[in-house]
Amino acid sequence: MLLPRTRLLAWALLSVAAVRAEETVPYLDRSLASEVRIKDLLSRLTLEEKIGLIHANSKFAAGGVARLGIPLTWTDDGPDGVREEVGQDSWVPAGRTDDFATAMPVGIAMAATWNPAMTEAEGRVIGEEARARNKDVMLGPGLNIMRTPLNGRNYDYFGEDPWLTSRMTVAYVKGMQSEQVVACIKHFAANNQETERNAVDVEMSERTLREIYLPAFEAGVREGGAMAVMGAYNRFRGDFCCENDYLLNTILKKEWKFPGAVISDWNATHTTRGAVLHGLDLEMGTRGPYADYYLAKAYEEGIKNGTYSMASLDDKVRRNLRMLFAAAAIDGRGPGSINTPAHRAAALRANEEGIVLLKNEGRLLPLDPNQVHSVAVIGDNAVRTFAAGVNSAGVKTFHETTVLEGITARLHGQADITFSQGYRGPEQKKGKRDATGVQSAEVLAASALEQQNLADRAVKAAGAAEVVLFIGGLGHGAYGDDEGTDRKDLSLPGHQAELISRLVAANRRTVVVLVSGSPVEMDGWLEQVPAVVEAWYGGSTAGEGVAAVIFGDVNPSGKLPCTFPRRLKDSPAHASGLARQFPGENGVVHYDEGLLVGYRWFDTKKIQPLFPFGFGLSYTNFAYSHLAVTMGNNGVGSAVAKFDLTNTGSRAGAEVVQLYVREPQAPVDRPEKELKAFAKVFLKPGETQRVELQLGQRAFAYYSPALKAWVADARTYDVLIGSSSRDIRLQGKATFAQPSVSR
Ligand code: BGC
């Protein structure tokens, strides 16, 4: 039986007091360096106790040595807030009343803020709540790159760009770990689709790995100091990621000097030998009995019969103990707090900052709440909640405001509001959970007659109102924005496209608000609709955020962290139409597009996207001027770009300024341009600020597999400053007289 932490600690303190009476106990001495304490603790552990520390003993816990006061290591999902408690040995919700938590906006919404301070605050909020819920290691953030707009988990990640994803990761990890809760960055590596996620083998070039798929992990470890990394389900170049010598030992542990623990994704371990020798430190899973885990009895026996060395085990234990010390699990830490007004405020602020205004013809938005007398709110997503019910990223909130609630509250009863469902989104009949904990679901579509009736009623309501707010988009569940499956196409489910066209024909003043976590097609209706907003999944305060943007309490400042393609075939993983590129053929997926992921593809191939990476409108305008690029370091390896940014409109607002670097006539293939710096700048009407963006050697460099290093050529680079990847406002040059190399 597992002991609750309080009982375990009480017992441990008694045993520890007994130990203390007889001898000095360095591992309990807080004045000593943690490495000294860990060394001492390690020397006191028996083989069985060591083995117990490196594999699960319930769905989310491992370890615990009561005799020495080492509590269980409690992990938990997930990236947007602390998940509801499940059974010790089952995925069934435990039905507790103390496991509510604040749901922060999902990963892609956080990335859309382009404001690392928001993400740092998110890390702190989740960290404080994790402490209140007794968790040591939070399984997040998720940082896999959006390779295809169809990936079911895109909503859970930070978009398509390595630099933006890196900045978000570092901020999140620092925020969370400052609360004495370990951040487990996931899923390492190349876990970019859900189709066949447990087995698919990913093949890509070394440059693609280094330049696109690894930078956020590297930054999370080297800059953020993440103390845990989760190995992914998939294979990489033939070997499972949790048993991948190259990824785990060579890159993560040797090159990046990662001191923490590699935790397996749940049931992602396949052999004892691979796990022991190729870098896994903690095996977690969904299957029982726990003694049969690859890093349990079989490893213990292997040590006893000399197949494996004690040094290999000690290294794993040491890494697990480092996590525990980082979480102050042995020393004890503050109680944390949960669902506080401050946490809700942080969620709302991030939610508001991540909402992206995609279109605003004739300045239809913001609506003046005092001038609106009747509103038709139409669409299934207006009355849905999204934070709970997603697999590992679900959060049980006390309350999540729906968009309809947000709008109703904002209008304070001053306008007539009619709600009409308009369409029925896909319902899910939930089935069994698979080996990885993902619940199967049968998608139940509404009948054609029902959809027709719903649409007819909505069109009538639209015609009778002054303004129409259509709230549609996607949702969680199988073949939507969720774990375990990918989307089948880019369309809006439930015949939303037809409905939108009919609504706008009935009422020209129609605003489309998309609640979704990945790009969708807008064929047939985008031209007709004057205003479009991408609201993502906003967490606990979702409805308030949308209302604040629509009624102008907040000036939108979110920008797309991913390209919205016009059609699927325009995007890099789908252009060839070959299964080898997506979703894989004979178990192998080839990243043939190489470096050309997201806007790198659209720009290099000169394909017009529907909405480009980095795009987002504001209720004010910004002017860029007076760019000066100066070289640092005697012209080798660094530069600073300075320019003036002015708010030329009549509202306060924030602009995300973006710096892209281009290397003309590069000796190797390089994308047309790449994001290398950005800043979110808040300006009052008429205000000007001199913005400064720093560029290090890596901003100019490409990875050389031959040198195993980052090379910046001696050359004149273009420095492009823009409001989006397709709206470059200023151009400068950075010249390096000599090449430089970094590792
Ligand atoms: C997911 C992880 C998650 C784990 C534990 C897996 O299925 O891929 O992201 O942390 O389950 O719930």
mmCIF file of C-alpha atoms in Angstrom, residues 631 634-637 713-716 734-740:
data_model
loop_
_atom_site.group_PDB
_atom_site.id
_atom_site.type_symbol
_atom_site.label_atom_id
_atom_site.label_comp_id
_atom_site.label_asym_id
_atom_site.label_seq_id
_atom_site.Cartn_x
_atom_site.Cartn_y
_atom_site.Cartn_z
ATOM 1 C CA MET A 631 28.241 44.488 -34.648
ATOM 2 C CA ASN A 634 34.893 42.861 -33.042
ATOM 3 C CA GLY A 635 32.604 41.828 -35.826
ATOM 4 C CA VAL A 636 32.567 38.143 -34.861
ATOM 5 C CA GLY A 637 29.412 36.377 -33.881
ATOM 6 C CA ASP A 713 30.043 32.297 -42.316
ATOM 7 C CA ALA A 714 32.049 35.447 -42.972
ATOM 8 C CA ARG A 715 29.326 37.245 -44.894
ATOM 9 C CA THR A 716 26.836 40.074 -44.976
ATOM 10 C CA ALA A 734 25.115 42.495 -40.363
ATOM 11 C CA THR A 735 28.598 41.773 -41.673
ATOM 12 C CA PHE A 736 31.036 39.311 -40.205
ATOM 13 C CA ALA A 737 34.612 39.657 -41.379
ATOM 14 C CA GLN A 738 35.526 36.198 -40.115
ATOM 15 C CA PRO A 739 33.639 32.941 -39.757
ATOM 16 C CA SER A 740 32.866 31.693 -36.277
#
